[in-house]
CSV table of C-alpha atoms in Angstrom, one decimal:
chain,number,residue,atom,x,y,z
O,1,MET,CA,0.0,0.0,0.0
O,2,HIS,CA,1.2,3.5,-0.9
O,3,THR,CA,1.3,6.5,1.5
O,4,ALA,CA,-1.7,8.5,0.3
O,5,THR,CA,-1.1,11.7,2.4
O,6,LEU,CA,0.7,14.9,2.0
O,7,PRO,CA,3.5,15.9,4.4
O,8,LEU,CA,1.0,17.8,6.6
O,9,GLY,CA,-1.2,14.7,7.0
O,10,GLU,CA,-4.0,15.7,4.6
O,11,PRO,CA,-5.1,13.0,2.0
O,12,LEU,CA,-4.1,13.5,-1.5
O,13,ARG,CA,-6.8,15.1,-3.5
O,14,VAL,CA,-7.1,13.7,-7.1
O,15,LEU,CA,-9.4,14.9,-9.8
O,16,ILE,CA,-9.9,12.3,-12.6
O,17,ALA,CA,-11.2,13.6,-16.0
O,18,ASP,CA,-11.9,10.8,-18.6
O,19,ASP,CA,-14.9,10.1,-20.9
O,20,GLN,CA,-14.2,6.4,-20.7
O,21,ARG,CA,-16.4,5.4,-17.8
O,22,ASP,CA,-14.9,2.1,-17.0
O,23,LEU,CA,-11.4,3.6,-16.7
O,24,LEU,CA,-12.7,6.5,-14.7
O,25,MET,CA,-14.5,4.3,-12.2
O,26,THR,CA,-11.7,1.7,-11.9
O,27,ALA,CA,-9.1,4.5,-11.3
O,28,SER,CA,-11.4,6.2,-8.8
O,29,ILE,CA,-11.9,3.0,-6.8
O,30,LEU,CA,-8.3,2.2,-6.8
O,31,LEU,CA,-7.2,5.6,-5.7
O,32,ARG,CA,-9.8,5.8,-3.0
O,33,SER,CA,-8.7,2.4,-1.7
O,34,GLU,CA,-5.3,3.9,-1.2
O,35,GLY,CA,-6.8,6.6,1.0
O,36,MET,CA,-7.0,9.4,-1.6
O,37,ALA,CA,-9.9,11.9,-1.8
O,38,VAL,CA,-11.1,11.5,-5.4
O,39,GLU,CA,-13.5,13.5,-7.6
O,40,THR,CA,-14.4,12.5,-11.2
O,41,VAL,CA,-15.7,14.3,-14.3
O,42,GLU,CA,-16.5,12.8,-17.6
O,43,CYS,CA,-16.0,15.8,-19.9
O,44,GLY,CA,-13.3,18.4,-20.5
O,45,ALA,CA,-15.7,21.3,-20.0
O,46,ASP,CA,-16.3,20.3,-16.3
O,47,VAL,CA,-12.5,20.1,-15.4
O,48,VAL,CA,-11.8,23.8,-14.6
O,49,PRO,CA,-14.9,24.2,-12.4
O,50,ALA,CA,-14.1,21.0,-10.7
O,51,VAL,CA,-10.6,22.2,-10.0
O,52,GLU,CA,-12.0,25.4,-8.6
O,53,ALA,CA,-14.4,23.6,-6.3
O,54,PHE,CA,-12.3,20.5,-5.3
O,55,LYS,CA,-8.8,22.0,-5.2
O,56,PRO,CA,-7.0,18.9,-6.2
O,57,ASP,CA,-3.3,18.2,-5.7
O,58,VAL,CA,-3.2,16.1,-8.9
O,59,VAL,CA,-5.4,16.1,-12.1
O,60,LEU,CA,-5.5,12.9,-14.2
O,61,LEU,CA,-6.7,14.3,-17.4
O,62,ASP,CA,-7.6,12.4,-20.6
O,63,ILE,CA,-6.3,14.1,-23.7
O,64,GLU,CA,-9.0,13.1,-26.1
O,65,MET,CA,-12.4,13.9,-24.8
O,66,PRO,CA,-15.2,14.7,-27.3
O,67,ASP,CA,-16.2,18.1,-25.9
O,68,ARG,CA,-12.9,19.7,-25.0
O,69,SER,CA,-9.4,18.5,-25.5
O,70,GLY,CA,-7.4,17.7,-22.4
O,71,LEU,CA,-4.5,19.7,-24.0
O,72,LEU,CA,-6.6,22.9,-24.0
O,73,VAL,CA,-7.7,22.3,-20.5
O,74,ALA,CA,-4.1,21.8,-19.3
O,75,VAL,CA,-3.0,25.1,-21.0
O,76,GLU,CA,-5.9,26.9,-19.3
O,77,LEU,CA,-5.2,25.4,-15.8
O,78,THR,CA,-1.5,26.3,-16.1
O,79,GLN,CA,-2.2,29.9,-17.2
O,80,ARG,CA,-4.9,30.3,-14.5
O,81,TYR,CA,-3.0,28.8,-11.6
O,82,GLY,CA,0.7,29.3,-12.6
O,83,GLU,CA,2.9,27.7,-9.8
O,84,ARG,CA,-0.2,26.9,-7.7
O,85,CYS,CA,-1.5,24.6,-10.6
O,86,PRO,CA,-2.2,21.0,-9.5
O,87,VAL,CA,0.2,18.4,-10.9
O,88,LEU,CA,-1.2,17.4,-14.3
O,89,ILE,CA,-0.9,13.9,-15.6
O,90,ALA,CA,-1.8,13.2,-19.1
O,91,LEU,CA,-3.8,10.0,-19.9
O,92,THR,CA,-3.6,9.1,-23.5
O,93,GLY,CA,-3.3,6.2,-26.0
O,94,HIS,CA,-0.5,8.1,-27.8
O,95,LYS,CA,3.0,6.7,-27.1
O,96,THR,CA,5.1,8.7,-29.5
O,97,ASN,CA,7.8,11.1,-28.6
O,98,ALA,CA,5.9,13.8,-30.4
O,99,ALA,CA,2.9,13.2,-28.2
O,100,ARG,CA,5.0,13.4,-25.1
O,101,ARG,CA,6.4,16.8,-26.3
O,102,LEU,CA,3.0,18.0,-27.0
O,103,THR,CA,1.7,17.1,-23.5
O,104,ALA,CA,4.8,18.7,-21.8
O,105,LYS,CA,4.3,21.8,-23.9
O,106,ALA,CA,0.7,22.0,-22.7
O,107,GLY,CA,1.8,21.9,-19.0
O,108,PHE,CA,1.6,18.2,-18.1
O,109,ALA,CA,4.2,16.9,-15.6
O,110,HIS,CA,3.8,13.4,-16.7
O,111,HIS,CA,2.5,11.4,-19.7
O,112,VAL,CA,0.8,8.0,-19.0
O,113,THR,CA,-0.3,5.8,-21.9
O,114,LYS,CA,-3.4,3.7,-21.9
O,115,PRO,CA,-3.8,0.9,-21.0
O,116,TYR,CA,-1.8,1.8,-17.9
O,117,ASP,CA,-0.6,-0.3,-15.0
O,118,PHE,CA,-2.7,0.8,-12.0
O,119,ASP,CA,-0.1,0.2,-9.4
O,120,ALA,CA,2.3,2.3,-11.3
O,121,LEU,CA,-0.3,5.0,-11.7
O,122,VAL,CA,-1.0,5.0,-7.9
O,123,SER,CA,2.8,5.3,-7.2
O,124,LEU,CA,3.1,8.2,-9.7
O,125,VAL,CA,0.1,10.1,-8.3
O,126,ALA,CA,1.5,9.8,-4.8
O,127,SER,CA,5.0,10.8,-5.6
O,128,ALA,CA,4.0,13.7,-7.9
O,129,ALA,CA,1.6,15.2,-5.3
O,130,ARG,CA,4.3,14.9,-2.5
O,131,LYS,CA,6.9,16.7,-4.7
O,132,ASN,CA,4.4,19.6,-5.2
O,133,ALA,CA,3.1,19.8,-1.6
O,134,PRO,CA,4.0,22.4,1.0
O,135,GLN,CA,6.2,21.0,3.7
O,136,ALA,CA,5.7,21.2,7.4
O,137,SER,CA,7.8,23.8,9.2
């Protein structure tokens, strides 16, 4: 089991945005079982309002959603929040170096290809959030 808390003892807050309901539900259940607080949305247009309301540490964001591209959402989040932006992790079926450069340019810290290993995803979420978290004084 992974440590699912930030240095100050708060549970990791993870927003998952994916239009593939099965992946969304599976990742949500898995992350909750690791002690993380999880919210989900199924369309790109709902991501920014969900970030405003939920204030996640990490956003798992599908790149190809029918209503709004995850790339556009990532750019908006990084412009809106700057250094306070949650850690953005791209979820995509694209494995090429060009795709990785594109997600990095949009503001994603990590690029995870589908189908992904759930244990590796949990580890990535936990370590990415801890790196970005405020430290106890």
